[in-house]
Every structure is written in structure tokens, then in C-alpha cells.
Coordinates of C-alpha atoms and ligand atoms in Angstrom, one line a residue:
M245 CA 226.0 265.5 177.7
L246 CA 222.6 267.0 177.5
R247 CA 223.8 269.5 174.9
L248 CA 225.9 267.0 173.0
L249 CA 223.1 264.6 172.2
P250 CA 221.1 266.8 170.0
A251 CA 224.3 267.9 168.2
L252 CA 225.1 264.3 167.5
A253 CA 221.6 263.7 166.2
L254 CA 222.0 266.6 163.9
L255 CA 225.2 265.3 162.6
L256 CA 223.5 262.0 161.8
L257 CA 220.8 263.9 160.0
Q258 CA 223.4 265.6 157.9
T259 CA 224.9 262.6 156.2
P260 CA 224.9 261.8 153.4
A261 CA 222.2 264.2 152.1
H262 CA 224.6 267.1 152.7
A263 CA 227.4 266.0 150.4
Q264 CA 226.4 269.0 148.2
Q265 CA 228.3 272.2 149.0
A266 CA 225.9 275.0 150.1
D267 CA 226.4 278.6 149.0
Q268 CA 225.2 279.9 152.4
V269 CA 224.6 278.2 155.7
A270 CA 222.8 279.5 158.8
T271 CA 222.8 277.6 162.0
G272 CA 221.1 278.2 165.3
E273 CA 218.9 276.6 168.0
I274 CA 215.2 276.4 168.6
T275 CA 214.5 276.9 172.3
G276 CA 211.4 277.1 174.5
A277 CA 211.3 280.8 173.8
D278 CA 210.5 280.2 170.2
H279 CA 207.3 278.2 170.9
E280 CA 204.4 279.5 168.8
T281 CA 206.5 282.3 167.2
Y282 CA 207.7 283.1 163.7
K283 CA 211.4 283.4 163.1
Q284 CA 213.2 284.8 159.9
I285 CA 216.5 283.5 158.7
P286 CA 218.0 286.0 156.3
F287 CA 220.0 285.1 153.2
D288 CA 221.4 287.0 150.3
V289 CA 220.6 286.4 146.6
P290 CA 223.1 287.9 144.2
E291 CA 222.3 289.3 140.8
G292 CA 222.0 286.7 138.1
T293 CA 220.7 283.9 140.3
E294 CA 218.6 281.5 138.3
R295 CA 217.5 279.0 141.0
I296 CA 217.4 278.8 144.7
T297 CA 217.1 275.6 146.7
V298 CA 216.7 275.7 150.5
R299 CA 217.3 272.7 152.7
L300 CA 216.4 272.6 156.4
T301 CA 217.6 270.0 159.0
Y302 CA 216.9 270.2 162.7
D303 CA 216.7 268.1 165.7
K304 CA 213.1 266.8 165.9
A305 CA 213.6 265.1 169.3
N306 CA 211.2 266.1 172.1
K307 CA 208.5 267.1 169.6
T308 CA 210.2 270.2 168.3
V309 CA 208.5 271.2 165.1
V310 CA 209.7 273.8 162.5
D311 CA 207.4 274.9 159.6
L312 CA 209.1 276.3 156.5
G313 CA 208.5 279.0 154.0
V314 CA 210.2 281.8 152.2
F315 CA 209.8 285.6 151.3
D316 CA 211.8 287.4 148.6
P317 CA 212.7 291.1 149.3
Q318 CA 209.2 292.2 148.3
R319 CA 206.7 289.4 148.7
F320 CA 205.6 285.9 149.9
R321 CA 207.1 283.1 147.7
G322 CA 205.8 280.0 149.3
W323 CA 205.1 277.8 152.4
S324 CA 205.3 274.1 153.0
G325 CA 204.7 273.9 156.7
G326 CA 206.2 270.8 158.2
T327 CA 205.8 268.6 155.1
R328 CA 209.1 269.4 153.3
D329 CA 212.7 269.7 154.3
R330 CA 213.7 271.3 151.0
F331 CA 212.2 273.3 148.2
T332 CA 213.3 275.0 145.0
L333 CA 212.3 278.1 143.0
S334 CA 213.3 279.4 139.6
A335 CA 211.8 281.6 137.0
S336 CA 210.1 278.6 135.3
D337 CA 209.2 276.2 138.1
A338 CA 209.0 275.7 141.8
S339 CA 208.3 273.0 144.4
P340 CA 204.6 272.6 145.0
G341 CA 203.6 275.2 147.6
Y342 CA 206.1 277.7 146.2
L343 CA 205.8 280.4 143.5
P344 CA 208.0 280.4 140.4
G345 CA 209.0 283.7 139.0
A346 CA 211.8 286.3 138.9
L347 CA 214.4 285.9 141.7
P348 CA 215.1 289.5 142.7
A349 CA 218.6 290.1 144.1
G350 CA 218.8 291.2 147.7
R351 CA 217.9 290.0 151.1
W352 CA 215.5 287.1 151.3
H353 CA 214.2 285.3 154.4
V354 CA 213.6 281.7 155.1
Q355 CA 210.4 281.9 157.3
F356 CA 210.2 279.5 160.2
G357 CA 207.0 278.9 162.1
V358 CA 207.5 277.0 165.4
P359 CA 204.2 275.4 166.4
N360 CA 205.9 273.5 169.2
A361 CA 209.1 273.8 171.3
R362 CA 209.1 272.5 174.8
K363 CA 210.2 274.9 177.6
D364 CA 213.6 273.1 178.0
A365 CA 214.1 272.6 174.2
H366 CA 217.5 273.1 172.7
S367 CA 217.1 271.9 169.1
P368 CA 219.9 272.9 166.7
Y369 CA 218.9 273.7 163.1
R370 CA 220.8 274.2 159.9
V371 CA 219.5 276.1 156.9
E372 CA 221.4 275.6 153.7
I373 CA 221.0 277.8 150.6
F374 CA 222.1 276.5 147.2
L375 CA 222.2 278.8 144.1
D376 CA 222.4 278.3 140.4
R377 CA 224.2 281.2 138.9
G378 CA 226.3 281.3 135.7
T379 CA 227.7 277.8 135.2
V380 CA 227.4 276.9 138.9
R381 CA 224.4 274.5 139.4
N382 CA 224.4 273.9 143.2
A383 CA 220.6 274.5 143.5
S384 CA 219.7 272.1 140.7
A385 CA 222.0 269.4 142.2
A386 CA 220.5 269.9 145.7
I387 CA 216.9 269.2 144.4
A388 CA 217.8 266.6 141.9
D389 CA 215.9 263.3 142.1
A390 CA 217.7 260.0 142.4
P391 CA 217.6 257.9 139.2
I392 CA 214.4 256.0 138.7
N393 CA 216.5 253.0 137.8
A394 CA 220.2 253.2 138.7
A395 CA 221.3 250.2 136.5
P396 CA 222.3 250.6 132.9
G397 CA 220.0 249.3 130.2
W398 CA 217.7 250.0 127.3
F399 CA 215.0 252.6 128.2
R400 CA 212.0 253.3 126.1
G401 CA 210.5 256.7 125.8
D402 CA 208.6 259.3 123.8
L403 CA 210.4 262.6 123.2
H404 CA 207.6 264.7 121.8
M405 CA 204.1 265.5 123.2
H406 CA 201.8 268.4 124.0
D407 CA 199.2 269.1 126.6
A408 CA 197.1 272.0 127.9
H409 CA 200.3 274.1 128.2
S410 CA 200.2 274.4 124.4
D411 CA 197.8 272.7 121.9
G412 CA 197.1 269.3 123.4
S413 CA 193.5 268.5 123.9
C414 CA 191.2 265.7 125.2
K415 CA 187.6 265.1 126.4
S416 CA 186.3 266.7 129.6
K417 CA 184.3 264.7 132.1
T418 CA 181.1 265.6 130.1
G419 CA 182.7 264.9 126.7
K420 CA 183.7 268.4 125.6
K421 CA 187.0 269.0 123.8
I422 CA 189.2 270.9 126.3
P423 CA 192.9 271.7 126.8
C424 CA 194.2 268.5 128.2
P425 CA 195.6 268.6 131.7
L426 CA 199.2 267.7 132.0
F427 CA 198.3 264.9 134.4
R428 CA 196.2 263.1 131.8
T429 CA 199.1 263.2 129.2
V430 CA 201.7 261.9 131.7
D431 CA 199.3 259.3 133.0
A432 CA 198.7 258.0 129.5
A433 CA 202.5 257.8 129.0
A434 CA 202.8 255.8 132.2
N435 CA 200.0 253.5 131.2
A436 CA 201.7 252.9 127.8
G437 CA 204.5 251.3 129.8
L438 CA 207.2 253.9 128.8
D439 CA 210.3 254.5 130.9
F440 CA 210.6 258.2 130.1
V441 CA 208.8 261.0 128.3
A442 CA 209.8 264.5 127.3
V443 CA 206.9 266.9 127.5
T444 CA 207.5 269.5 124.9
D445 CA 205.0 272.3 124.8
H446 CA 205.4 275.0 122.1
N447 CA 207.8 277.8 123.2
T448 CA 206.9 277.7 126.9
V449 CA 208.1 276.3 130.2
S450 CA 204.8 276.7 132.1
H451 CA 204.5 272.9 132.4
F452 CA 207.9 272.5 134.2
G453 CA 206.3 273.1 137.7
G454 CA 203.6 270.6 136.9
L455 CA 206.2 268.0 135.9
R456 CA 208.0 268.7 139.2
E457 CA 204.8 268.1 141.1
L458 CA 203.9 264.9 139.1
Q459 CA 207.3 263.2 139.2
P460 CA 207.0 261.8 142.8
Y461 CA 203.6 260.2 141.9
F462 CA 204.9 258.8 138.6
D463 CA 207.8 257.1 140.2
N464 CA 208.1 254.5 137.4
I465 CA 208.5 256.9 134.5
L466 CA 211.0 259.7 134.1
L467 CA 209.5 263.1 133.3
I468 CA 211.9 265.2 131.3
P469 CA 211.1 268.9 130.9
G470 CA 211.3 270.0 127.3
T471 CA 210.1 272.7 124.9
E472 CA 209.3 272.5 121.2
V473 CA 211.2 275.6 120.0
T474 CA 208.7 276.6 117.4
T475 CA 210.0 279.1 114.8
F476 CA 209.0 280.3 111.4
G477 CA 211.7 278.2 109.8
G478 CA 211.2 274.9 111.6
H479 CA 210.6 273.2 115.0
A480 CA 213.2 271.6 117.3
N481 CA 212.8 270.0 120.6
A482 CA 215.0 271.3 123.4
I483 CA 215.1 268.2 125.6
G484 CA 216.1 268.4 129.3
L485 CA 215.7 272.1 129.4
T486 CA 216.1 274.0 132.7
R487 CA 214.7 277.4 131.7
W488 CA 212.9 279.3 129.0
V489 CA 214.8 279.8 125.7
D490 CA 213.9 282.7 123.4
F491 CA 212.5 281.3 120.1
R492 CA 212.0 284.7 118.4
I493 CA 214.7 284.3 115.7
G494 CA 215.2 287.5 113.8
T495 CA 214.7 289.7 116.9
P496 CA 217.7 291.5 118.4
G497 CA 218.4 289.0 121.1
V498 CA 218.1 286.0 118.8
P499 CA 219.7 287.0 115.5
N500 CA 219.9 283.4 114.1
V501 CA 219.5 279.7 114.8
A502 CA 223.0 279.6 116.3
A503 CA 221.8 281.9 119.1
V504 CA 219.0 279.4 119.9
E505 CA 221.5 276.5 119.8
K506 CA 223.8 278.3 122.2
A507 CA 221.0 279.1 124.6
V508 CA 219.7 275.5 124.6
A509 CA 223.2 274.2 125.3
E510 CA 223.7 276.7 128.1
A511 CA 220.4 275.6 129.6
G512 CA 221.7 272.0 129.8
A513 CA 219.5 270.6 127.0
I514 CA 220.0 268.9 123.7
L515 CA 218.4 270.1 120.5
S516 CA 216.5 267.7 118.1
I517 CA 215.1 268.9 114.9
N518 CA 211.5 267.9 114.6
H519 CA 209.5 266.5 111.6
P520 CA 212.0 267.8 109.0
G521 CA 210.2 265.9 106.2
L522 CA 207.0 267.9 106.6
P523 CA 206.5 270.7 104.0
S524 CA 207.0 274.4 104.7
G525 CA 205.2 277.5 103.6
E526 CA 201.4 277.8 103.5
A527 CA 201.0 274.0 103.4
C528 CA 202.4 273.7 106.9
M529 CA 203.7 276.9 108.3
G530 CA 207.1 276.5 110.0
C531 CA 206.9 272.7 109.8
G532 CA 209.9 271.7 107.7
W533 CA 213.4 272.8 108.7
V534 CA 214.5 275.5 106.3
W535 CA 217.0 277.7 108.4
P536 CA 220.0 278.3 106.2
D537 CA 222.5 279.0 108.9
T538 CA 222.1 275.8 111.0
D539 CA 225.3 274.9 112.8
W540 CA 225.1 271.2 112.9
N541 CA 227.5 270.9 115.8
G542 CA 224.8 272.5 117.9
I543 CA 222.2 269.9 116.9
T544 CA 222.3 266.5 118.7
A545 CA 219.4 264.6 117.1
I546 CA 216.9 264.5 114.2
E547 CA 213.3 263.3 114.7
A548 CA 213.6 260.8 111.9
I549 CA 210.2 259.5 112.7
N550 CA 207.4 261.9 113.7
A551 CA 204.0 260.3 114.5
N552 CA 202.7 258.3 111.5
T553 CA 205.0 259.8 108.9
V554 CA 207.2 256.7 108.7
N555 CA 206.9 254.7 105.5
T556 CA 205.3 257.9 103.9
P557 CA 206.9 260.7 101.8
L558 CA 206.8 262.9 104.9
S559 CA 209.3 260.7 106.7
G560 CA 212.3 262.6 108.2
I561 CA 214.7 259.7 107.5
G562 CA 215.8 261.1 104.1
F563 CA 216.6 264.5 105.7
W564 CA 218.6 262.7 108.5
Y565 CA 220.5 260.5 106.1
K566 CA 221.4 263.6 104.0
Q567 CA 222.9 265.3 107.0
L568 CA 224.8 262.1 107.9
N569 CA 226.1 261.9 104.3
A570 CA 227.3 265.5 104.7
G571 CA 229.5 264.3 107.6
H572 CA 227.4 265.5 110.5
R573 CA 226.9 263.2 113.5
L574 CA 223.2 263.2 114.5
T575 CA 221.3 260.6 116.5
G576 CA 218.0 259.6 114.8
V577 CA 215.1 259.6 117.3
G578 CA 211.3 259.3 117.1
G579 CA 208.4 261.3 118.6
S580 CA 204.7 260.7 118.7
D581 CA 204.0 264.5 118.6
N582 CA 200.9 263.5 120.6
H583 CA 198.2 266.1 121.0
N584 CA 195.6 263.9 122.6
P585 CA 196.4 261.2 125.2
D586 CA 193.2 259.3 124.2
A587 CA 194.4 258.9 120.6
E588 CA 193.7 255.4 119.5
A589 CA 196.5 253.0 118.9
G590 CA 198.0 253.5 115.5
R591 CA 197.0 257.2 115.4
A592 CA 200.1 258.8 117.0
G593 CA 199.2 257.6 120.4
I594 CA 201.8 258.4 123.1
G595 CA 204.8 256.1 122.6
R596 CA 204.3 255.5 118.9
P597 CA 207.0 255.6 117.8
T598 CA 209.2 254.9 120.8
T599 CA 212.8 256.0 121.0
V600 CA 214.9 253.3 122.8
V601 CA 218.0 254.6 124.4
H602 CA 220.9 252.7 126.0
A603 CA 221.7 254.7 129.1
E604 CA 223.8 254.3 132.2
A605 CA 220.7 254.9 134.3
L606 CA 217.1 256.1 134.1
S607 CA 217.7 259.8 134.9
T608 CA 217.5 262.9 132.7
P609 CA 221.3 263.4 132.5
A610 CA 221.8 259.7 131.6
I611 CA 219.1 259.7 128.9
L612 CA 220.5 262.9 127.4
A613 CA 224.0 261.4 127.5
G614 CA 222.6 258.2 125.9
I615 CA 221.0 260.2 123.0
R616 CA 224.3 262.1 122.5
A617 CA 226.2 258.8 122.5
G618 CA 223.9 257.4 119.8
R619 CA 223.3 253.8 121.0
V620 CA 219.7 254.3 120.1
F621 CA 217.0 252.8 117.9
V622 CA 213.5 253.7 117.1
D623 CA 210.7 251.2 117.6
V624 CA 208.2 252.4 114.9
E625 CA 205.2 250.5 116.3
G626 CA 206.0 251.4 119.9
T627 CA 206.2 247.8 121.1
R628 CA 207.7 247.2 124.6
T629 CA 209.6 244.1 123.5
R630 CA 211.6 244.8 120.3
V631 CA 215.4 245.3 120.5
L632 CA 218.0 246.2 117.9
D633 CA 221.6 246.5 118.8
V634 CA 224.4 246.7 116.2
E635 CA 228.1 246.1 116.5
A636 CA 230.7 246.5 113.8
V637 CA 234.0 244.5 114.1
S638 CA 237.2 244.6 112.1
G639 CA 240.1 242.7 113.5
R640 CA 240.5 243.8 117.0
T641 CA 238.5 247.0 116.7
R642 CA 234.8 247.2 117.3
A643 CA 232.1 249.9 117.5
L644 CA 228.5 250.1 118.6
M645 CA 225.9 252.4 117.2
G646 CA 227.0 256.0 117.6
E647 CA 230.7 255.0 117.8
T648 CA 233.4 255.2 115.2
L649 CA 235.3 252.3 113.6
A650 CA 238.5 252.6 111.6
P651 CA 238.4 249.2 109.9
G652 CA 241.0 247.1 108.1
A653 CA 240.2 245.7 104.7
K654 CA 237.0 243.9 105.8
L655 CA 234.4 244.3 108.5
D656 CA 231.5 242.4 110.0
V657 CA 228.4 244.1 111.1
T658 CA 226.2 242.1 113.5
A659 CA 222.7 243.1 114.4
T660 CA 221.1 241.6 117.5
I661 CA 217.4 241.6 117.1
A662 CA 214.6 240.6 119.4
G663 CA 210.8 240.7 119.4
V664 CA 210.2 240.7 115.6
D665 CA 208.6 237.6 114.2
A666 CA 209.0 238.1 110.5
G667 CA 210.8 240.4 108.1
K668 CA 214.4 241.2 107.1
A669 CA 217.5 243.0 108.4
V670 CA 218.7 245.7 106.0
L671 CA 222.2 247.1 105.9
I672 CA 222.3 250.8 105.0
A673 CA 225.6 252.3 103.8
N674 CA 225.7 256.1 103.4
G675 CA 222.0 256.3 103.1
T676 CA 221.3 253.5 100.6
E677 CA 220.4 249.9 101.0
A678 CA 223.5 247.8 100.6
Q679 CA 222.4 244.3 101.6
S680 CA 219.5 242.5 103.3
L681 CA 219.3 239.2 105.1
P682 CA 216.4 237.2 106.5
L683 CA 215.7 237.9 110.2
A684 CA 217.5 235.9 112.9
P685 CA 218.3 236.7 116.5
A686 CA 221.8 237.7 115.2
V687 CA 222.3 238.7 111.6
T688 CA 225.9 239.3 110.3
F689 CA 226.7 241.3 107.2
H690 CA 230.2 241.0 105.7
L691 CA 231.5 244.1 104.0
D692 CA 234.6 245.4 102.2
R693 CA 236.0 248.5 103.8
K694 CA 235.3 250.6 100.6
A695 CA 231.6 249.9 100.8
A696 CA 231.4 250.9 104.4
C697 CA 233.4 254.2 104.4
G698 CA 231.3 257.0 105.8
W699 CA 228.6 255.4 107.9
I700 CA 226.6 252.2 108.1
A701 CA 223.3 251.3 109.9
V702 CA 221.0 248.4 110.2
N703 CA 217.2 248.6 110.0
V704 CA 214.6 245.9 110.5
T705 CA 211.7 245.9 108.1
T706 CA 208.7 243.8 107.2
Q707 CA 209.1 241.4 104.3
D708 CA 207.7 244.1 101.9
G709 CA 210.0 246.8 103.3
K710 CA 208.0 248.7 105.9
L711 CA 210.3 250.0 108.6
L712 CA 209.8 248.3 112.1
L713 CA 213.1 249.2 113.8
V714 CA 215.4 252.0 112.7
G715 CA 219.0 251.8 113.9
N716 CA 221.5 254.5 114.4
P717 CA 224.8 254.9 112.5
I718 CA 228.2 253.5 113.2
Y719 CA 230.7 255.9 111.7
V720 CA 233.3 254.3 109.6
R721 CA 236.6 256.2 109.2
C722 CA 238.7 255.4 106.2
G723 CA 241.9 257.1 105.3
R724 CA 243.4 259.8 107.4
Ligands
ZN993 ZN1 206.2 270.7 115.5
ZN994 ZN1 204.9 269.0 118.4

């Protein structure tokens, strides 16, 4: 009985947190002999390992305490004492207390310290090692946060911003212009009332560890790791990235854009072309998107609205519509491209514009899936209240934004609009304004099939045509 009780306690500890399959497991017992000693638990890291997550459970009855750390085959890689029961390390990021960097293959050791074990202690422990390697993502799953909101809904976010890890700046305590700490940028996003942000520093992943550290504090806003892949022929945000992606197009490892697209997809991210309406060449080096060999199947989204470019000739909407007219399926999104969290309202402050995504939950996988699915609109002024949802109906078939409708002779397109006081709803068919109607909570356009073939969308504008809400397309399939 004396031996059974701790075992039962351990069993209780193990559910349900241990649903994830471990790659390696070590079990044992802390006894009185371990009191004030260090103990090493070996584990093996195979070649090609990208992430390691370690989880410890042990019987804490009778004041047994186990401190936790880790050594790679050559050196110290981190220590969390008694404060954590799990940690993760990869080349780009690690749990606070741990050191990111290369994960050499070979024999690693989980390092225990035992500050206390009573003479008669028999405390079972279990160390689980989870690895990301190839397409297996056990380590990422074992350290994944629960969704910030598990219910489906509209979530408002900013997909584009910079901080000290690239060219973001703000004022220091004494008023000097300094590289702006990541905390300030994230804090400004939280204060702006956003549900999610993607922090997208140029070509680097050095902010990923910071985001991992900040997320538990910012438990009301989802922090999505991203990189602005910044090339000589254009910029594109890799959103939801798990590792660095080589941006050096034209070097042997990265012959073309397709290679970047493949690497981004393999790293679990989506690619969104940024500010395609900006000029290229000496006017704005690498700003517009000019790569000739873009495989549009590898692109998920277009930043139709970058900062304050909407309603100007620099808007990306024309570029986006052109790709839609060419038959590509691309979700239109917005990004503030914020480089200073103290920017005044109206000057590309964080959350202006806001991308509003209908997602199954507020988590990185769900937001990425929502952007892919395309039930998304852009709130140009970054309000927290405006909503635009669009549904097309023909007979018994119906489709929401991002979906496909194969209509009969006629179809109705209904936009549900909230939060806009005055203006009009504009129906776009294949990139041009087809109809407009006065604003109402629900506005319905009636169309002939011929006018709708290709794609349709609804935007909300002011009375004089300035965009307020930009809807995403419903694809209309006609013929075979
Ligand atoms: Zn850019
Ligand atoms: Zn940028």
C-alpha cells in the first residue's frame, strides 16, 4: 500500500496532459539517497531534430522537490529550477531560462537537482522527451498553448509590425529614438484591443523567443510568430512560422521564389505578399512585388491594404484584384506595417488597418486556417465594432466569403453590415464596381449569373467612395 499510493498519485498527474505521444520516456524514483544531489537522465537526439520539448512529472508528496535543467552533448542549455514542468528548445527560440540554438545530435542529459527528499522518500518520476523531426511535430504539440478563446467567432488582428528585432523604433525613457523593445510593441497591440498580432521582423526569427516569453503575460491577445521575407523583388509575410526561412533568392539554396514558398509551407506558415502597390527600383527598393516566377498556389494572401495606402494610388487592391481575375484564390488582408508603437492614431498605428478573420478559435492554427478559408474582411480604420459578412445564395446553394458557388440563372448576394453609420455597400464583380446600395444592416444585391461569373465581393465605403470595409471574394463557377 505504501508503494502503491505514490504510483496512483503519479497516474493522476499524468492525465490528461500526457495524451501526446512521447518519443522517449525515462522513469525512476527519487529516494532519500538523492537528497541534495544532482542526477542526470540521458536521452538521445537524432540528426535532423528541429525542436526538443521535455516534460517532467513526479510525486511531490512529502516535500520531494526536483529542479530541472538540460545539457546538450557539449554544453549547458538551460535551467528552470522548480518553476517549470516543461520546456522547449529549437534553433530559433526556447522557453525562458533555456538557450535556443543548434540542436546537436547525440546524447543529451536532463539535469535534475534534488534540493529535498526525505529519508524514507520513494517518489516516482517520469521524464518525457518530444521531438520535431521531418514532418513529425511532437515537440511543438507538447508545448502548444491552449487557444486564448476556444469558441468560434470573428477575431481582429494586425498581421504586420516591426520592433527592435528589425527596424521598429520608439522613444526611450529620456526621449531618445531607440530600437523599440518587443514588449512595447506587443503591449501597444494589446492596448489597441486586438485579438491577435503577427510580429513580422525582416528576415529574422530572433523575436520568436521573446514572443514565447510574452504570451503568458498577454493572455488576452494571441502572439503569432512571423517574418517579413524581405527580398530584392518584393516582401512577403510568412505568418505562423516555426523556424527561419532563407530569403536569399538567387543563391544556390534558394534559386527562386518557389523555393521560398516551399520552405514557408514546410515551416507551417502561410505566405502573404506585402504592399504590392508600392513602387520598385530606386524609389522604393524591393517594395513592390516583381518576381516573375511566382507560383500563386504557394501564396495564401495579399496585403491589399498596407498602412495608410488605402484610397491612394499605392493601394494593393488593384494588384490583388488582378490576381483574382487571373483565376488565383487569394485572401485579401491588411497590415499596419507599424514601426513605432507610439504612432498617433491615423498614422499607421498598430491595428490600422485591422484584419478580421472568422476562425474556429483564437489560436495560431485556427487563425491561419481562417485566413486560408477566406471568411475575412479588412476594417480600414481599425475600429473594434465594424462587421462585414457576405453570403451568396442561388436556389439551394449558398457560399460565404472564400467559398465557391455554382449558381443557377440568378443569385442574391447579401451583405450583413454592422458598426458603420453612413455610406454605401458596393458590389464588386471581377474587380469592377457592378452595383451599389444605401447602407442597411442587411443589403441584398440581385444578379444574373452572367454578371457574377468569376468572383464577386462586397465593400463598404463612405458616401464619396472611400473604403471602410473590404470584403473577400466569393468564387462563382459557371460552366464546367
Ligand atoms: Zn515591407
Ligand atoms: Zn514591414
